[in-house]
PDB file of C-alpha atoms in Angstrom:
ATOM      1  CA  ASP A   1      -3.246 240.836  46.414  1.00 71.00           C
ATOM      2  CA  GLN A   2       0.409 239.972  47.621  1.00 80.00           C
ATOM      3  CA  GLN A   3       2.705 242.070  45.517  1.00 91.00           C
ATOM      4  CA  VAL A   4       5.855 240.553  47.101  1.00 95.00           C
ATOM      5  CA  LYS A   5       5.858 236.812  47.463  1.00 96.00           C
ATOM      6  CA  GLN A   6       8.268 234.427  49.150  1.00 96.00           C
ATOM      7  CA  ASN A   7       7.088 230.996  48.066  1.00 91.00           C
ATOM      8  CA  SER A   8       9.166 228.966  50.330  1.00 95.00           C
ATOM      9  CA  PRO A   9       8.062 229.170  54.011  1.00 94.00           C
ATOM     10  CA  SER A  10      11.182 227.356  55.141  1.00 96.00           C
ATOM     11  CA  LEU A  11      14.721 226.340  53.970  1.00 97.00           C
ATOM     12  CA  SER A  12      17.134 224.017  55.570  1.00 98.00           C
ATOM     13  CA  VAL A  13      20.903 223.791  54.630  1.00 98.00           C
ATOM     14  CA  GLN A  14      24.045 222.480  56.150  1.00 98.00           C
ATOM     15  CA  GLU A  15      26.702 224.689  57.530  1.00 97.00           C
ATOM     16  CA  GLY A  16      29.288 225.835  54.977  1.00 97.00           C
ATOM     17  CA  ARG A  17      26.946 225.299  51.995  1.00 98.00           C
ATOM     18  CA  ILE A  18      25.090 227.937  50.071  1.00 98.00           C
ATOM     19  CA  SER A  19      21.799 229.167  51.106  1.00 98.00           C
ATOM     20  CA  ILE A  20      19.447 230.652  48.261  1.00 98.00           C
ATOM     21  CA  LEU A  21      16.412 232.565  49.321  1.00 98.00           C
ATOM     22  CA  ASN A  22      13.970 233.553  46.715  1.00 98.00           C
ATOM     23  CA  CYS A  23      11.466 236.405  46.128  1.00 98.00           C
ATOM     24  CA  ASP A  24       8.966 237.389  43.364  1.00 97.00           C
ATOM     25  CA  TYR A  25       7.255 240.619  42.897  1.00 97.00           C
ATOM     26  CA  THR A  26       4.151 241.664  40.692  1.00 95.00           C
ATOM     27  CA  ASN A  27       4.302 245.561  40.795  1.00 91.00           C
ATOM     28  CA  SER A  28       6.517 246.899  37.925  1.00 91.00           C
ATOM     29  CA  MET A  29       6.750 250.226  39.759  1.00 89.00           C
ATOM     30  CA  PHE A  30       9.015 248.697  42.367  1.00 91.00           C
ATOM     31  CA  ASP A  31      12.542 250.045  41.903  1.00 89.00           C
ATOM     32  CA  TYR A  32      14.247 249.267  45.189  1.00 90.00           C
ATOM     33  CA  PHE A  33      14.531 245.990  46.910  1.00 93.00           C
ATOM     34  CA  LEU A  34      15.749 244.971  50.451  1.00 93.00           C
ATOM     35  CA  TRP A  35      16.340 241.921  52.523  1.00 96.00           C
ATOM     36  CA  TYR A  36      15.759 241.863  56.349  1.00 96.00           C
ATOM     37  CA  LYS A  37      16.690 239.311  58.864  1.00 97.00           C
ATOM     38  CA  LYS A  38      14.599 238.651  62.015  1.00 96.00           C
ATOM     39  CA  TYR A  39      15.483 236.600  64.961  1.00 95.00           C
ATOM     40  CA  PRO A  40      12.742 235.558  67.449  1.00 92.00           C
ATOM     41  CA  ALA A  41      11.433 238.213  69.836  1.00 89.00           C
ATOM     42  CA  GLU A  42      13.479 240.946  68.035  1.00 93.00           C
ATOM     43  CA  GLY A  43      12.636 243.503  65.342  1.00 94.00           C
ATOM     44  CA  PRO A  44      13.838 242.886  61.775  1.00 95.00           C
ATOM     45  CA  THR A  45      17.298 244.260  60.864  1.00 95.00           C
ATOM     46  CA  PHE A  46      18.487 245.410  57.509  1.00 93.00           C
ATOM     47  CA  LEU A  47      20.795 243.033  55.679  1.00 95.00           C
ATOM     48  CA  ILE A  48      21.292 244.009  52.052  1.00 95.00           C
ATOM     49  CA  SER A  49      19.517 246.075  49.215  1.00 92.00           C
ATOM     50  CA  ILE A  50      19.610 246.564  45.449  1.00 93.00           C
ATOM     51  CA  SER A  51      18.428 249.338  43.211  1.00 90.00           C
ATOM     52  CA  SER A  52      16.670 248.337  39.942  1.00 91.00           C
ATOM     53  CA  ILE A  53      19.612 249.913  37.965  1.00 91.00           C
ATOM     54  CA  LYS A  54      21.693 246.957  39.118  1.00 93.00           C
ATOM     55  CA  ASP A  55      21.492 243.220  38.834  1.00 95.00           C
ATOM     56  CA  LYS A  56      23.868 242.330  41.504  1.00 97.00           C
ATOM     57  CA  ASN A  57      24.993 243.656  44.928  1.00 96.00           C
ATOM     58  CA  GLU A  58      27.469 241.970  47.208  1.00 97.00           C
ATOM     59  CA  ASP A  59      28.304 242.462  50.828  1.00 95.00           C
ATOM     60  CA  GLY A  60      30.583 239.852  52.378  1.00 97.00           C
ATOM     61  CA  ARG A  61      28.890 236.588  52.407  1.00 97.00           C
ATOM     62  CA  PHE A  62      25.613 237.990  51.170  1.00 98.00           C
ATOM     63  CA  THR A  63      24.733 238.613  47.546  1.00 98.00           C
ATOM     64  CA  VAL A  64      21.503 239.732  46.100  1.00 98.00           C
ATOM     65  CA  PHE A  65      20.555 239.230  42.507  1.00 98.00           C
ATOM     66  CA  LEU A  66      17.802 240.996  40.696  1.00 97.00           C
ATOM     67  CA  ASN A  67      16.129 239.838  37.394  1.00 97.00           C
ATOM     68  CA  LYS A  68      13.817 242.609  36.344  1.00 95.00           C
ATOM     69  CA  SER A  69      12.458 240.784  33.341  1.00 95.00           C
ATOM     70  CA  ALA A  70      11.385 237.888  35.482  1.00 97.00           C
ATOM     71  CA  LYS A  71      10.348 240.203  38.501  1.00 96.00           C
ATOM     72  CA  HIS A  72      12.524 237.978  40.648  1.00 97.00           C
ATOM     73  CA  LEU A  73      15.285 238.507  43.191  1.00 97.00           C
ATOM     74  CA  SER A  74      17.358 236.008  45.227  1.00 98.00           C
ATOM     75  CA  LEU A  75      19.624 236.173  48.218  1.00 98.00           C
ATOM     76  CA  HIS A  76      22.674 234.059  48.344  1.00 98.00           C
ATOM     77  CA  ILE A  77      24.525 233.266  51.502  1.00 98.00           C
ATOM     78  CA  VAL A  78      27.879 231.716  51.151  1.00 97.00           C
ATOM     79  CA  PRO A  79      29.019 230.030  53.261  1.00 97.00           C
ATOM     80  CA  SER A  80      26.051 229.552  55.572  1.00 98.00           C
ATOM     81  CA  GLN A  81      26.583 229.584  59.357  1.00 97.00           C
ATOM     82  CA  PRO A  82      24.436 228.373  62.126  1.00 97.00           C
ATOM     83  CA  GLY A  83      23.998 232.013  63.243  1.00 97.00           C
ATOM     84  CA  ASP A  84      22.410 232.870  59.914  1.00 97.00           C
ATOM     85  CA  SER A  85      19.268 230.866  61.137  1.00 98.00           C
ATOM     86  CA  ALA A  86      16.515 233.222  61.145  1.00 97.00           C
ATOM     87  CA  VAL A  87      13.463 234.513  59.254  1.00 96.00           C
ATOM     88  CA  TYR A  88      14.288 236.503  55.990  1.00 98.00           C
ATOM     89  CA  PHE A  89      11.975 238.977  54.498  1.00 96.00           C
ATOM     90  CA  CYS A  90      12.194 240.439  51.173  1.00 96.00           C
ATOM     91  CA  ALA A  91      10.827 243.993  50.756  1.00 94.00           C
ATOM     92  CA  ALA A  92      10.271 246.481  47.814  1.00 93.00           C
ATOM     93  CA  SER A  93       9.674 250.121  47.456  1.00 88.00           C
ATOM     94  CA  ALA A  94       7.921 251.852  44.633  1.00 83.00           C
ATOM     95  CA  ARG A  95       9.153 255.100  42.898  1.00 69.00           C
ATOM     96  CA  GLU A  96       5.802 256.785  43.222  1.00 62.00           C
ATOM     97  CA  THR A  97       5.886 256.559  46.935  1.00 64.00           C
ATOM     98  CA  SER A  98       9.257 258.244  46.982  1.00 59.00           C
ATOM     99  CA  GLY A  99      10.440 255.389  49.006  1.00 62.00           C
ATOM    100  CA  SER A 100       8.442 256.206  52.021  1.00 70.00           C
ATOM    101  CA  ARG A 101       6.702 252.763  52.292  1.00 82.00           C
ATOM    102  CA  LEU A 102       7.862 249.145  52.000  1.00 87.00           C
ATOM    103  CA  THR A 103       5.863 246.133  50.894  1.00 91.00           C
ATOM    104  CA  PHE A 104       7.196 242.946  52.566  1.00 93.00           C
ATOM    105  CA  GLY A 105       6.885 239.312  51.559  1.00 95.00           C
ATOM    106  CA  GLU A 106       5.633 236.650  53.898  1.00 95.00           C
ATOM    107  CA  GLY A 107       9.322 235.592  55.032  1.00 95.00           C
ATOM    108  CA  THR A 108      11.355 232.445  54.811  1.00 97.00           C
ATOM    109  CA  GLN A 109      12.615 230.589  57.831  1.00 97.00           C
ATOM    110  CA  LEU A 110      16.309 229.617  57.208  1.00 98.00           C
ATOM    111  CA  THR A 111      17.770 226.940  59.341  1.00 98.00           C
ATOM    112  CA  VAL A 112      21.480 226.182  58.933  1.00 98.00           C
ATOM    113  CA  ASN A 113      22.436 222.814  60.654  1.00 96.00           C
ATOM    114  CA  PRO A 114      25.923 222.419  62.034  1.00 93.00           C
TER     115      PRO A 114
ATOM    116  CA  ASN B   1      21.327 256.034  71.005  1.00 74.00           C
ATOM    117  CA  ALA B   2      18.569 253.830  72.305  1.00 82.00           C
ATOM    118  CA  GLY B   3      17.185 253.566  68.574  1.00 93.00           C
ATOM    119  CA  VAL B   4      13.784 252.728  68.198  1.00 96.00           C
ATOM    120  CA  THR B   5      11.870 251.872  71.497  1.00 97.00           C
ATOM    121  CA  GLN B   6       8.392 250.383  71.910  1.00 97.00           C
ATOM    122  CA  THR B   7       6.216 250.013  75.007  1.00 97.00           C
ATOM    123  CA  PRO B   8       4.738 247.756  76.245  1.00 97.00           C
ATOM    124  CA  LYS B   9       6.375 244.626  75.228  1.00 96.00           C
ATOM    125  CA  PHE B  10       3.343 242.562  75.781  1.00 96.00           C
ATOM    126  CA  GLN B  11      -0.349 243.450  76.176  1.00 96.00           C
ATOM    127  CA  VAL B  12      -3.676 241.575  76.770  1.00 97.00           C
ATOM    128  CA  LEU B  13      -6.900 243.440  75.922  1.00 96.00           C
ATOM    129  CA  LYS B  14     -10.540 242.440  76.026  1.00 97.00           C
ATOM    130  CA  THR B  15     -12.577 242.922  72.959  1.00 97.00           C
ATOM    131  CA  GLY B  16     -13.766 246.721  72.806  1.00 97.00           C
ATOM    132  CA  GLN B  17     -10.947 248.078  75.003  1.00 97.00           C
ATOM    133  CA  SER B  18      -8.815 250.906  73.618  1.00 96.00           C
ATOM    134  CA  MET B  19      -5.092 251.298  74.083  1.00 96.00           C
ATOM    135  CA  THR B  20      -2.057 253.086  72.662  1.00 97.00           C
ATOM    136  CA  LEU B  21       1.219 251.402  71.519  1.00 98.00           C
ATOM    137  CA  GLN B  22       4.019 253.834  72.160  1.00 98.00           C
ATOM    138  CA  CYS B  23       7.015 254.349  69.801  1.00 98.00           C
ATOM    139  CA  ALA B  24       9.851 256.682  70.057  1.00 98.00           C
ATOM    140  CA  GLN B  25      13.233 257.143  68.168  1.00 97.00           C
ATOM    141  CA  ASP B  26      16.145 259.272  69.105  1.00 95.00           C
ATOM    142  CA  MET B  27      17.916 259.310  65.719  1.00 93.00           C
ATOM    143  CA  ASN B  28      15.986 262.383  64.500  1.00 92.00           C
ATOM    144  CA  HIS B  29      14.439 260.290  61.567  1.00 92.00           C
ATOM    145  CA  GLU B  30      11.773 261.853  59.457  1.00 92.00           C
ATOM    146  CA  TYR B  31      10.136 258.640  58.435  1.00 92.00           C
ATOM    147  CA  MET B  32       8.257 256.432  60.744  1.00 94.00           C
ATOM    148  CA  SER B  33       5.999 253.463  60.211  1.00 95.00           C
ATOM    149  CA  TRP B  34       3.878 250.962  62.027  1.00 97.00           C
ATOM    150  CA  TYR B  35       3.614 247.408  60.831  1.00 96.00           C
ATOM    151  CA  ARG B  36       1.869 244.205  62.085  1.00 97.00           C
ATOM    152  CA  GLN B  37       3.268 240.724  61.635  1.00 95.00           C
ATOM    153  CA  ASP B  38       0.969 237.747  61.386  1.00 93.00           C
ATOM    154  CA  PRO B  39       1.873 234.094  60.595  1.00 85.00           C
ATOM    155  CA  GLY B  40       2.217 233.374  56.958  1.00 82.00           C
ATOM    156  CA  MET B  41       1.589 237.170  55.971  1.00 86.00           C
ATOM    157  CA  GLY B  42       4.839 238.856  56.521  1.00 88.00           C
ATOM    158  CA  LEU B  43       4.945 242.455  57.768  1.00 93.00           C
ATOM    159  CA  ARG B  44       1.947 244.635  56.673  1.00 94.00           C
ATOM    160  CA  LEU B  45       2.060 248.373  56.821  1.00 94.00           C
ATOM    161  CA  ILE B  46      -0.730 250.016  58.850  1.00 96.00           C
ATOM    162  CA  HIS B  47       0.170 253.737  58.819  1.00 96.00           C
ATOM    163  CA  TYR B  48       3.265 255.652  58.190  1.00 94.00           C
ATOM    164  CA  SER B  49       4.488 259.374  58.533  1.00 94.00           C
ATOM    165  CA  VAL B  50       7.114 261.369  56.523  1.00 91.00           C
ATOM    166  CA  GLY B  51       7.421 264.019  59.100  1.00 92.00           C
ATOM    167  CA  ALA B  52       5.808 265.656  62.048  1.00 93.00           C
ATOM    168  CA  GLY B  53       2.081 266.474  61.330  1.00 94.00           C
ATOM    169  CA  ILE B  54       1.987 264.307  58.288  1.00 94.00           C
ATOM    170  CA  THR B  55       0.581 260.634  58.350  1.00 95.00           C
ATOM    171  CA  ASP B  56      -0.870 258.324  55.739  1.00 93.00           C
ATOM    172  CA  GLN B  57      -2.519 255.039  55.378  1.00 94.00           C
ATOM    173  CA  GLY B  58      -0.808 251.898  54.592  1.00 92.00           C
ATOM    174  CA  GLU B  59      -2.204 248.482  53.576  1.00 90.00           C
ATOM    175  CA  VAL B  60      -4.289 247.642  56.728  1.00 95.00           C
ATOM    176  CA  PRO B  61      -5.219 250.936  58.477  1.00 96.00           C
ATOM    177  CA  ASN B  62      -8.672 250.045  59.633  1.00 96.00           C
ATOM    178  CA  GLY B  63      -9.244 250.037  63.372  1.00 96.00           C
ATOM    179  CA  TYR B  64      -6.005 252.133  63.941  1.00 97.00           C
ATOM    180  CA  ASN B  65      -5.250 255.796  64.332  1.00 97.00           C
ATOM    181  CA  VAL B  66      -1.863 257.616  64.451  1.00 97.00           C
ATOM    182  CA  SER B  67      -0.628 261.087  64.912  1.00 96.00           C
ATOM    183  CA  ARG B  68       2.811 262.615  64.657  1.00 97.00           C
ATOM    184  CA  SER B  69       3.057 265.779  66.774  1.00 96.00           C
ATOM    185  CA  THR B  70       6.850 265.558  67.206  1.00 96.00           C
ATOM    186  CA  THR B  71       9.672 263.923  65.226  1.00 95.00           C
ATOM    187  CA  GLU B  72      10.370 261.482  67.908  1.00 96.00           C
ATOM    188  CA  ASP B  73       7.084 259.926  68.690  1.00 97.00           C
ATOM    189  CA  PHE B  74       4.597 258.053  66.652  1.00 98.00           C
ATOM    190  CA  PRO B  75       1.978 256.390  68.877  1.00 98.00           C
ATOM    191  CA  LEU B  76      -0.609 253.732  67.299  1.00 98.00           C
ATOM    192  CA  ARG B  77      -4.071 253.894  68.821  1.00 98.00           C
ATOM    193  CA  LEU B  78      -6.514 250.949  68.853  1.00 96.00           C
ATOM    194  CA  LEU B  79      -9.947 252.643  69.250  1.00 92.00           C
ATOM    195  CA  SER B  80     -11.913 249.406  70.003  1.00 96.00           C
ATOM    196  CA  ALA B  81      -9.877 246.265  70.090  1.00 96.00           C
ATOM    197  CA  ALA B  82     -10.963 243.153  68.179  1.00 97.00           C
ATOM    198  CA  PRO B  83      -9.542 239.585  68.164  1.00 96.00           C
ATOM    199  CA  SER B  84      -8.453 240.146  64.548  1.00 96.00           C
ATOM    200  CA  GLN B  85      -5.961 242.741  65.886  1.00 97.00           C
ATOM    201  CA  THR B  86      -4.044 240.139  67.826  1.00 97.00           C
ATOM    202  CA  SER B  87      -0.632 240.317  66.346  1.00 97.00           C
ATOM    203  CA  VAL B  88       2.915 241.426  66.866  1.00 97.00           C
ATOM    204  CA  TYR B  89       3.337 245.182  66.093  1.00 98.00           C
ATOM    205  CA  PHE B  90       6.606 246.828  64.992  1.00 97.00           C
ATOM    206  CA  CYS B  91       7.465 250.462  64.723  1.00 97.00           C
ATOM    207  CA  ALA B  92      10.226 251.524  62.347  1.00 95.00           C
ATOM    208  CA  SER B  93      12.083 254.754  61.425  1.00 94.00           C
ATOM    209  CA  ARG B  94      14.542 255.890  58.890  1.00 89.00           C
ATOM    210  CA  ARG B  95      16.091 259.186  57.599  1.00 86.00           C
ATOM    211  CA  ARG B  96      14.529 260.899  54.753  1.00 81.00           C
ATOM    212  CA  PRO B  97      16.870 260.438  51.599  1.00 74.00           C
ATOM    213  CA  ASP B  98      19.073 263.231  50.656  1.00 69.00           C
ATOM    214  CA  GLN B  99      18.611 262.470  47.061  1.00 65.00           C
ATOM    215  CA  PRO B 100      15.580 260.925  45.166  1.00 62.00           C
ATOM    216  CA  ARG B 101      15.601 257.140  44.722  1.00 59.00           C
ATOM    217  CA  VAL B 102      17.985 256.639  47.679  1.00 63.00           C
ATOM    218  CA  HIS B 103      16.642 254.375  50.311  1.00 67.00           C
ATOM    219  CA  ASN B 104      18.105 254.584  53.658  1.00 70.00           C
ATOM    220  CA  GLU B 105      18.107 251.691  56.065  1.00 80.00           C
ATOM    221  CA  GLN B 106      14.962 251.297  58.197  1.00 87.00           C
ATOM    222  CA  PHE B 107      15.427 250.571  61.838  1.00 92.00           C
ATOM    223  CA  PHE B 108      12.831 248.505  63.705  1.00 95.00           C
ATOM    224  CA  GLY B 109      11.900 248.407  67.237  1.00 96.00           C
ATOM    225  CA  PRO B 110      11.667 245.182  69.287  1.00 96.00           C
ATOM    226  CA  GLY B 111       7.946 244.800  68.774  1.00 97.00           C
ATOM    227  CA  THR B 112       4.862 244.735  70.983  1.00 97.00           C
ATOM    228  CA  ARG B 113       2.909 241.357  71.231  1.00 97.00           C
ATOM    229  CA  LEU B 114      -0.789 242.109  71.470  1.00 97.00           C
ATOM    230  CA  THR B 115      -3.485 239.589  72.313  1.00 97.00           C
ATOM    231  CA  VAL B 116      -7.166 240.601  72.183  1.00 97.00           C
ATOM    232  CA  LEU B 117      -9.615 238.307  73.933  1.00 96.00           C
TER     233      LEU B 117
END
């Protein structure tokens, strides 16, 4: 039972354009959502997060949008750069676990072409 | 700070062998976790700990043991390795939130690539 799903295994965009990565979840107890970025042969690194009390959080080129009614979140990267090429993981945390554990999606490989 | 360190980087085992994957962090983080990453499945939680002496099971705990005798270390033991445990293993840590519903950033180690023949 995959509670966090990233339906697109890969995404390819041109440098300078917008990248939109999507994530869906099924557990209504999730109240905090995070995006992690992973380069080959490295551990994931935190990118941006959003609490369920918000519907948008912005950090530089990265914006995360949360649609609670649709149980959907998305990560927008504008403008996309070749260095953004990586695997992006969506993750969620449920209030009953006090945030001690994260559930991850399958990941989306983003390729930004020069 | 070295952050989260994992050893070894690579390991090949035969079916039935046992081994311990080491994880250490020098950030005085209370929370530590072990994940495995498999193609098409993302990161799945194996075991986690919210403090020294406290551990709990994640999504895929079978075949693995953990202990947390110190804040710094969180070793993962494979009791009898199986080919299904071929994977990349990541250890992570983060600080306990000061307030409820605050989620501090989780820091990951570089991973251990394990192959079980």
